[in-house]
PDB file of C-alpha atoms in Angstrom:
ATOM      1  CA  UNK A   1     -13.329  16.751   0.279  1.00  0.00           C
ATOM      2  CA  UNK A   2     -13.993  13.086  -0.273  1.00  0.00           C
ATOM      3  CA  UNK A   3     -10.995  10.862  -0.223  1.00  0.00           C
ATOM      4  CA  UNK A   4     -10.525   7.809  -2.401  1.00  0.00           C
ATOM      5  CA  UNK A   5     -13.745   5.838  -2.701  1.00  0.00           C
ATOM      6  CA  UNK A   6     -14.076   2.257  -3.862  1.00  0.00           C
ATOM      7  CA  UNK A   7     -17.105   0.203  -4.751  1.00  0.00           C
ATOM      8  CA  UNK A   8     -18.417  -2.235  -3.917  1.00  0.00           C
ATOM      9  CA  UNK A   9     -17.042  -2.880  -0.434  1.00  0.00           C
ATOM     10  CA  UNK A  10     -17.634  -6.613  -0.609  1.00  0.00           C
ATOM     11  CA  UNK A  11     -18.230  -8.983  -3.484  1.00  0.00           C
ATOM     12  CA  UNK A  12     -18.683 -12.712  -3.876  1.00  0.00           C
ATOM     13  CA  UNK A  13     -18.100 -14.303  -7.268  1.00  0.00           C
ATOM     14  CA  UNK A  14     -17.935 -17.814  -8.640  1.00  0.00           C
ATOM     15  CA  UNK A  15     -14.795 -19.274 -10.159  1.00  0.00           C
ATOM     16  CA  UNK A  16     -14.619 -18.521 -13.880  1.00  0.00           C
ATOM     17  CA  UNK A  17     -16.712 -15.375 -13.670  1.00  0.00           C
ATOM     18  CA  UNK A  18     -15.601 -11.843 -14.412  1.00  0.00           C
ATOM     19  CA  UNK A  19     -15.604  -8.924 -11.976  1.00  0.00           C
ATOM     20  CA  UNK A  20     -15.292  -5.139 -12.198  1.00  0.00           C
ATOM     21  CA  UNK A  21     -14.159  -3.004  -9.297  1.00  0.00           C
ATOM     22  CA  UNK A  22     -14.405   0.767  -9.261  1.00  0.00           C
ATOM     23  CA  UNK A  23     -12.367   3.595  -7.807  1.00  0.00           C
ATOM     24  CA  UNK A  24     -12.891   7.335  -7.604  1.00  0.00           C
ATOM     25  CA  UNK A  25      -9.673   9.191  -6.815  1.00  0.00           C
ATOM     26  CA  UNK A  26      -9.230  12.003  -4.371  1.00  0.00           C
ATOM     27  CA  UNK A  27     -10.149  15.370  -5.834  1.00  0.00           C
ATOM     28  CA  UNK A  28      -7.306  16.794  -7.910  1.00  0.00           C
ATOM     29  CA  UNK A  29      -5.492  13.482  -8.298  1.00  0.00           C
ATOM     30  CA  UNK A  30      -4.773  12.234 -11.801  1.00  0.00           C
ATOM     31  CA  UNK A  31      -2.935   8.957 -11.185  1.00  0.00           C
ATOM     32  CA  UNK A  32      -4.630   5.802  -9.961  1.00  0.00           C
ATOM     33  CA  UNK A  33      -2.959   2.575  -8.894  1.00  0.00           C
ATOM     34  CA  UNK A  34      -4.372  -0.788  -7.933  1.00  0.00           C
ATOM     35  CA  UNK A  35      -3.040  -3.268  -5.412  1.00  0.00           C
ATOM     36  CA  UNK A  36      -4.013  -6.801  -4.432  1.00  0.00           C
ATOM     37  CA  UNK A  37      -3.643  -7.791  -0.800  1.00  0.00           C
ATOM     38  CA  UNK A  38      -4.105 -11.473  -0.100  1.00  0.00           C
ATOM     39  CA  UNK A  39      -4.826 -12.520   3.467  1.00  0.00           C
ATOM     40  CA  UNK A  40      -1.747 -12.203   5.652  1.00  0.00           C
ATOM     41  CA  UNK A  41       0.355 -10.562   2.949  1.00  0.00           C
ATOM     42  CA  UNK A  42       1.450  -7.103   1.927  1.00  0.00           C
ATOM     43  CA  UNK A  43      -0.226  -5.249  -0.927  1.00  0.00           C
ATOM     44  CA  UNK A  44       1.054  -6.301  -4.344  1.00  0.00           C
ATOM     45  CA  UNK A  45       1.182  -3.690  -7.107  1.00  0.00           C
ATOM     46  CA  UNK A  46      -1.069  -4.549 -10.055  1.00  0.00           C
ATOM     47  CA  UNK A  47      -0.862  -1.500 -12.331  1.00  0.00           C
ATOM     48  CA  UNK A  48      -0.927   2.273 -12.541  1.00  0.00           C
ATOM     49  CA  UNK A  49      -3.069   4.468 -14.776  1.00  0.00           C
ATOM     50  CA  UNK A  50      -2.297   7.994 -15.870  1.00  0.00           C
ATOM     51  CA  UNK A  51      -3.841   9.953 -18.755  1.00  0.00           C
ATOM     52  CA  UNK A  52      -6.125   6.994 -19.428  1.00  0.00           C
ATOM     53  CA  UNK A  53      -3.209   4.688 -20.163  1.00  0.00           C
ATOM     54  CA  UNK A  54      -1.555   1.904 -18.221  1.00  0.00           C
ATOM     55  CA  UNK A  55       1.858   3.275 -17.317  1.00  0.00           C
ATOM     56  CA  UNK A  56       3.327   0.635 -15.046  1.00  0.00           C
ATOM     57  CA  UNK A  57       2.425  -2.958 -14.362  1.00  0.00           C
ATOM     58  CA  UNK A  58       3.336  -5.432 -11.705  1.00  0.00           C
ATOM     59  CA  UNK A  59       3.668  -9.171 -12.105  1.00  0.00           C
ATOM     60  CA  UNK A  60       0.042 -10.001 -12.816  1.00  0.00           C
ATOM     61  CA  UNK A  61      -1.431 -11.981 -15.724  1.00  0.00           C
ATOM     62  CA  UNK A  62      -3.422 -10.472 -18.554  1.00  0.00           C
ATOM     63  CA  UNK A  63      -6.616 -11.577 -16.844  1.00  0.00           C
ATOM     64  CA  UNK A  64      -6.163  -8.390 -14.856  1.00  0.00           C
ATOM     65  CA  UNK A  65      -6.972  -5.305 -16.884  1.00  0.00           C
ATOM     66  CA  UNK A  66      -8.032  -1.795 -16.177  1.00  0.00           C
ATOM     67  CA  UNK A  67      -9.323   1.440 -17.473  1.00  0.00           C
ATOM     68  CA  UNK A  68      -9.134   5.080 -16.552  1.00  0.00           C
ATOM     69  CA  UNK A  69     -11.829   7.533 -17.557  1.00  0.00           C
ATOM     70  CA  UNK A  70     -11.458  11.217 -18.461  1.00  0.00           C
ATOM     71  CA  UNK A  71     -12.603  12.168 -14.954  1.00  0.00           C
ATOM     72  CA  UNK A  72      -9.648  10.101 -13.616  1.00  0.00           C
ATOM     73  CA  UNK A  73     -11.841   7.413 -12.069  1.00  0.00           C
ATOM     74  CA  UNK A  74     -10.732   3.874 -12.742  1.00  0.00           C
ATOM     75  CA  UNK A  75     -11.927   0.308 -13.054  1.00  0.00           C
ATOM     76  CA  UNK A  76     -10.149  -2.951 -12.400  1.00  0.00           C
ATOM     77  CA  UNK A  77     -11.405  -5.961 -14.343  1.00  0.00           C
ATOM     78  CA  UNK A  78     -10.511  -9.530 -13.587  1.00  0.00           C
ATOM     79  CA  UNK A  79     -11.540 -12.269 -16.014  1.00  0.00           C
ATOM     80  CA  UNK A  80     -11.785 -16.016 -15.481  1.00  0.00           C
ATOM     81  CA  UNK A  81     -11.662 -15.699 -11.718  1.00  0.00           C
ATOM     82  CA  UNK A  82      -9.617 -18.187  -9.741  1.00  0.00           C
ATOM     83  CA  UNK A  83      -9.944 -19.067  -6.089  1.00  0.00           C
ATOM     84  CA  UNK A  84      -6.540 -17.432  -5.602  1.00  0.00           C
ATOM     85  CA  UNK A  85      -7.927 -14.093  -6.720  1.00  0.00           C
ATOM     86  CA  UNK A  86      -9.746 -13.808  -3.408  1.00  0.00           C
ATOM     87  CA  UNK A  87      -8.208 -10.766  -1.740  1.00  0.00           C
ATOM     88  CA  UNK A  88      -8.636  -7.173  -0.668  1.00  0.00           C
ATOM     89  CA  UNK A  89      -8.229  -4.915  -3.689  1.00  0.00           C
ATOM     90  CA  UNK A  90      -6.935  -1.480  -2.870  1.00  0.00           C
ATOM     91  CA  UNK A  91      -7.017   1.619  -4.997  1.00  0.00           C
ATOM     92  CA  UNK A  92      -4.634   4.513  -4.415  1.00  0.00           C
ATOM     93  CA  UNK A  93      -4.567   7.920  -6.027  1.00  0.00           C
ATOM     94  CA  UNK A  94      -2.000  10.684  -6.229  1.00  0.00           C
ATOM     95  CA  UNK A  95      -1.029  13.671  -8.279  1.00  0.00           C
ATOM     96  CA  UNK A  96       1.470  12.722 -10.999  1.00  0.00           C
ATOM     97  CA  UNK A  97       4.921  13.349  -9.537  1.00  0.00           C
ATOM     98  CA  UNK A  98       3.382  13.891  -6.135  1.00  0.00           C
ATOM     99  CA  UNK A  99       4.938  12.172  -3.224  1.00  0.00           C
ATOM    100  CA  UNK A 100       1.990  10.789  -1.323  1.00  0.00           C
ATOM    101  CA  UNK A 101      -0.665   8.321  -2.367  1.00  0.00           C
ATOM    102  CA  UNK A 102      -4.028   8.085  -0.649  1.00  0.00           C
ATOM    103  CA  UNK A 103      -5.712   4.721  -0.284  1.00  0.00           C
ATOM    104  CA  UNK A 104      -9.334   3.735  -0.385  1.00  0.00           C
ATOM    105  CA  UNK A 105     -10.811   1.268   2.088  1.00  0.00           C
ATOM    106  CA  UNK A 106     -10.687  -1.495  -0.469  1.00  0.00           C
ATOM    107  CA  UNK A 107     -13.011  -4.051  -2.023  1.00  0.00           C
ATOM    108  CA  UNK A 108     -13.048  -7.490  -0.446  1.00  0.00           C
ATOM    109  CA  UNK A 109     -13.428 -10.049  -3.243  1.00  0.00           C
ATOM    110  CA  UNK A 110     -14.252 -13.629  -2.401  1.00  0.00           C
ATOM    111  CA  UNK A 111     -14.167 -16.237  -5.153  1.00  0.00           C
ATOM    112  CA  UNK A 112     -16.028 -19.452  -4.410  1.00  0.00           C
TER     113      UNK A 112
ATOM    114  CA  UNK B   1      13.792  -3.371  -9.427  1.00  0.00           C
ATOM    115  CA  UNK B   2      12.376  -1.963  -6.259  1.00  0.00           C
ATOM    116  CA  UNK B   3      11.692  -4.211  -3.294  1.00  0.00           C
ATOM    117  CA  UNK B   4      11.191  -4.114   0.451  1.00  0.00           C
ATOM    118  CA  UNK B   5      12.183  -6.631   3.093  1.00  0.00           C
ATOM    119  CA  UNK B   6      10.663  -6.681   6.531  1.00  0.00           C
ATOM    120  CA  UNK B   7      12.673  -9.342   8.352  1.00  0.00           C
ATOM    121  CA  UNK B   8      10.319  -9.728  11.305  1.00  0.00           C
ATOM    122  CA  UNK B   9       7.015 -11.423  10.574  1.00  0.00           C
ATOM    123  CA  UNK B  10       5.707 -11.086  14.118  1.00  0.00           C
ATOM    124  CA  UNK B  11       6.895  -9.062  17.107  1.00  0.00           C
ATOM    125  CA  UNK B  12       5.526  -9.085  20.644  1.00  0.00           C
ATOM    126  CA  UNK B  13       6.276  -6.271  23.073  1.00  0.00           C
ATOM    127  CA  UNK B  14       4.952  -5.330  26.480  1.00  0.00           C
ATOM    128  CA  UNK B  15       2.832  -2.234  26.837  1.00  0.00           C
ATOM    129  CA  UNK B  16       5.077   0.698  27.701  1.00  0.00           C
ATOM    130  CA  UNK B  17       8.160  -0.899  26.163  1.00  0.00           C
ATOM    131  CA  UNK B  18      10.008   0.566  23.199  1.00  0.00           C
ATOM    132  CA  UNK B  19       9.507  -0.731  19.665  1.00  0.00           C
ATOM    133  CA  UNK B  20      11.633  -0.963  16.564  1.00  0.00           C
ATOM    134  CA  UNK B  21      10.379  -2.492  13.314  1.00  0.00           C
ATOM    135  CA  UNK B  22      12.959  -3.152  10.656  1.00  0.00           C
ATOM    136  CA  UNK B  23      12.733  -2.322   6.969  1.00  0.00           C
ATOM    137  CA  UNK B  24      15.324  -2.731   4.232  1.00  0.00           C
ATOM    138  CA  UNK B  25      14.720  -1.553   0.705  1.00  0.00           C
ATOM    139  CA  UNK B  26      16.181  -1.828  -2.758  1.00  0.00           C
ATOM    140  CA  UNK B  27      15.700   1.020  -5.201  1.00  0.00           C
ATOM    141  CA  UNK B  28      17.838   2.371  -8.010  1.00  0.00           C
ATOM    142  CA  UNK B  29      17.229   6.067  -7.458  1.00  0.00           C
ATOM    143  CA  UNK B  30      16.372   8.380  -4.602  1.00  0.00           C
ATOM    144  CA  UNK B  31      13.656   6.521  -2.742  1.00  0.00           C
ATOM    145  CA  UNK B  32      10.432   7.702  -1.289  1.00  0.00           C
ATOM    146  CA  UNK B  33       9.858   5.643   1.868  1.00  0.00           C
ATOM    147  CA  UNK B  34       6.673   5.037   3.788  1.00  0.00           C
ATOM    148  CA  UNK B  35       5.306   3.250   6.811  1.00  0.00           C
ATOM    149  CA  UNK B  36       1.657   2.262   6.889  1.00  0.00           C
ATOM    150  CA  UNK B  37      -0.431   0.631   9.596  1.00  0.00           C
ATOM    151  CA  UNK B  38      -3.406  -1.639   9.019  1.00  0.00           C
ATOM    152  CA  UNK B  39      -5.860  -2.878  11.612  1.00  0.00           C
ATOM    153  CA  UNK B  40      -7.844  -6.062  10.900  1.00  0.00           C
ATOM    154  CA  UNK B  41     -10.390  -5.544   8.146  1.00  0.00           C
ATOM    155  CA  UNK B  42      -9.281  -1.963   7.610  1.00  0.00           C
ATOM    156  CA  UNK B  43      -7.493  -0.047   4.895  1.00  0.00           C
ATOM    157  CA  UNK B  44      -3.994   1.395   5.080  1.00  0.00           C
ATOM    158  CA  UNK B  45      -3.209   4.411   7.239  1.00  0.00           C
ATOM    159  CA  UNK B  46      -0.051   6.398   6.565  1.00  0.00           C
ATOM    160  CA  UNK B  47       2.136   6.747   9.657  1.00  0.00           C
ATOM    161  CA  UNK B  48       4.985   8.705   8.130  1.00  0.00           C
ATOM    162  CA  UNK B  49       6.936   9.302   4.956  1.00  0.00           C
ATOM    163  CA  UNK B  50      10.410  10.296   3.837  1.00  0.00           C
ATOM    164  CA  UNK B  51      11.210  12.094   0.599  1.00  0.00           C
ATOM    165  CA  UNK B  52      14.295  14.178   1.310  1.00  0.00           C
ATOM    166  CA  UNK B  53      15.955  16.314   3.933  1.00  0.00           C
ATOM    167  CA  UNK B  54      16.175  15.369   7.573  1.00  0.00           C
ATOM    168  CA  UNK B  55      16.717  11.628   7.836  1.00  0.00           C
ATOM    169  CA  UNK B  56      14.747  11.377  11.074  1.00  0.00           C
ATOM    170  CA  UNK B  57      11.070  11.616  10.280  1.00  0.00           C
ATOM    171  CA  UNK B  58       8.274  12.171  12.767  1.00  0.00           C
ATOM    172  CA  UNK B  59       4.858  10.682  12.158  1.00  0.00           C
ATOM    173  CA  UNK B  60       1.486  10.304  13.768  1.00  0.00           C
ATOM    174  CA  UNK B  61       0.752   8.439  16.996  1.00  0.00           C
ATOM    175  CA  UNK B  62       4.247   9.086  18.347  1.00  0.00           C
ATOM    176  CA  UNK B  63       6.077   7.064  15.689  1.00  0.00           C
ATOM    177  CA  UNK B  64       9.344   8.051  14.074  1.00  0.00           C
ATOM    178  CA  UNK B  65      11.604   6.501  11.456  1.00  0.00           C
ATOM    179  CA  UNK B  66      15.199   7.005  10.450  1.00  0.00           C
ATOM    180  CA  UNK B  67      16.446   6.785   6.874  1.00  0.00           C
ATOM    181  CA  UNK B  68      19.951   5.330   6.586  1.00  0.00           C
ATOM    182  CA  UNK B  69      21.080   5.380   2.979  1.00  0.00           C
ATOM    183  CA  UNK B  70      24.304   3.475   3.678  1.00  0.00           C
ATOM    184  CA  UNK B  71      22.303   0.592   5.141  1.00  0.00           C
ATOM    185  CA  UNK B  72      19.295   0.894   2.790  1.00  0.00           C
ATOM    186  CA  UNK B  73      17.118   0.918   5.875  1.00  0.00           C
ATOM    187  CA  UNK B  74      14.123   2.816   7.149  1.00  0.00           C
ATOM    188  CA  UNK B  75      13.343   1.445  10.605  1.00  0.00           C
ATOM    189  CA  UNK B  76      10.242   2.477  12.514  1.00  0.00           C
ATOM    190  CA  UNK B  77      10.468   3.283  16.224  1.00  0.00           C
ATOM    191  CA  UNK B  78       8.234   4.231  19.116  1.00  0.00           C
ATOM    192  CA  UNK B  79       9.533   4.935  22.629  1.00  0.00           C
ATOM    193  CA  UNK B  80       6.513   3.561  24.493  1.00  0.00           C
ATOM    194  CA  UNK B  81       3.982   1.211  22.937  1.00  0.00           C
ATOM    195  CA  UNK B  82       0.267   1.382  23.730  1.00  0.00           C
ATOM    196  CA  UNK B  83      -2.154  -1.533  23.517  1.00  0.00           C
ATOM    197  CA  UNK B  84      -3.906   0.269  20.644  1.00  0.00           C
ATOM    198  CA  UNK B  85      -0.736   0.008  18.544  1.00  0.00           C
ATOM    199  CA  UNK B  86      -1.367  -3.692  17.969  1.00  0.00           C
ATOM    200  CA  UNK B  87      -1.785  -4.017  14.200  1.00  0.00           C
ATOM    201  CA  UNK B  88       0.042  -4.946  10.985  1.00  0.00           C
ATOM    202  CA  UNK B  89       2.775  -2.579   9.859  1.00  0.00           C
ATOM    203  CA  UNK B  90       3.940  -2.235   6.283  1.00  0.00           C
ATOM    204  CA  UNK B  91       7.016  -0.517   4.904  1.00  0.00           C
ATOM    205  CA  UNK B  92       6.920   0.658   1.290  1.00  0.00           C
ATOM    206  CA  UNK B  93       9.334   2.180  -1.249  1.00  0.00           C
ATOM    207  CA  UNK B  94       8.443   4.256  -4.294  1.00  0.00           C
ATOM    208  CA  UNK B  95       9.668   7.094  -6.429  1.00  0.00           C
ATOM    209  CA  UNK B  96       8.679  10.224  -8.245  1.00  0.00           C
ATOM    210  CA  UNK B  97       6.864   8.214 -10.885  1.00  0.00           C
ATOM    211  CA  UNK B  98       7.202   4.663  -9.610  1.00  0.00           C
ATOM    212  CA  UNK B  99       4.417   3.276  -7.556  1.00  0.00           C
ATOM    213  CA  UNK B 100       4.967   1.859  -4.130  1.00  0.00           C
ATOM    214  CA  UNK B 101       6.177  -1.633  -3.467  1.00  0.00           C
ATOM    215  CA  UNK B 102       5.327  -3.035  -0.068  1.00  0.00           C
ATOM    216  CA  UNK B 103       7.012  -5.423   2.284  1.00  0.00           C
ATOM    217  CA  UNK B 104       5.234  -8.490   3.604  1.00  0.00           C
ATOM    218  CA  UNK B 105       4.426  -6.735   6.852  1.00  0.00           C
ATOM    219  CA  UNK B 106       5.202  -7.137  10.551  1.00  0.00           C
ATOM    220  CA  UNK B 107       2.418  -8.095  12.929  1.00  0.00           C
ATOM    221  CA  UNK B 108       2.715  -6.348  16.274  1.00  0.00           C
ATOM    222  CA  UNK B 109       1.217  -7.889  19.399  1.00  0.00           C
ATOM    223  CA  UNK B 110       1.168  -5.832  22.605  1.00  0.00           C
ATOM    224  CA  UNK B 111       1.178  -7.679  25.936  1.00  0.00           C
ATOM    225  CA  UNK B 112      -0.575  -6.022  28.880  1.00  0.00           C
TER     226      UNK B 112
END
């Protein structure tokens, strides 16, 4: 059983560009959450998707948006990239109401 | 609002010595509490979790944590630290629906 998979593993983008990160949840999981982890900091909650809708959102600007597909996979989109968006982006999945989330290995985004 | 405070940014202990990492949380309902470990360039690995029941929780790699509701704390302990325990440790709080919120982390250095 594959765990949570994220793609790509590394990405370099130029300031002002747009980026899409992808996440496939663990089999049987229906809830996907995204986190941003800047260097030397703890993961910061971006948003949660369930039933193809954004259910919860952290303190992130509208430049950060997402999508969940019928197969529960998810995308994170970031528009108008800033240097400060450089970070490790983590995806976590769980079963709605379940008490443990499983994390992917993350996508390292570098904005130059 | 949920939040986590890890008061110690960096801790150094000698190999074989005992370890305690502090975590205080704020959450309006019954919390789910977690400790994760992260090695450089790696994703998050779950050490242990608390949902209900016995307030002393055993985890992997010989770690344990104690939930103290009166103190809003969930401190992580290990009786004897190994050099391989050197890493970043994150405490997190969540709920049945609410996603996890992480602390800023504690970096553990192990002296030979």
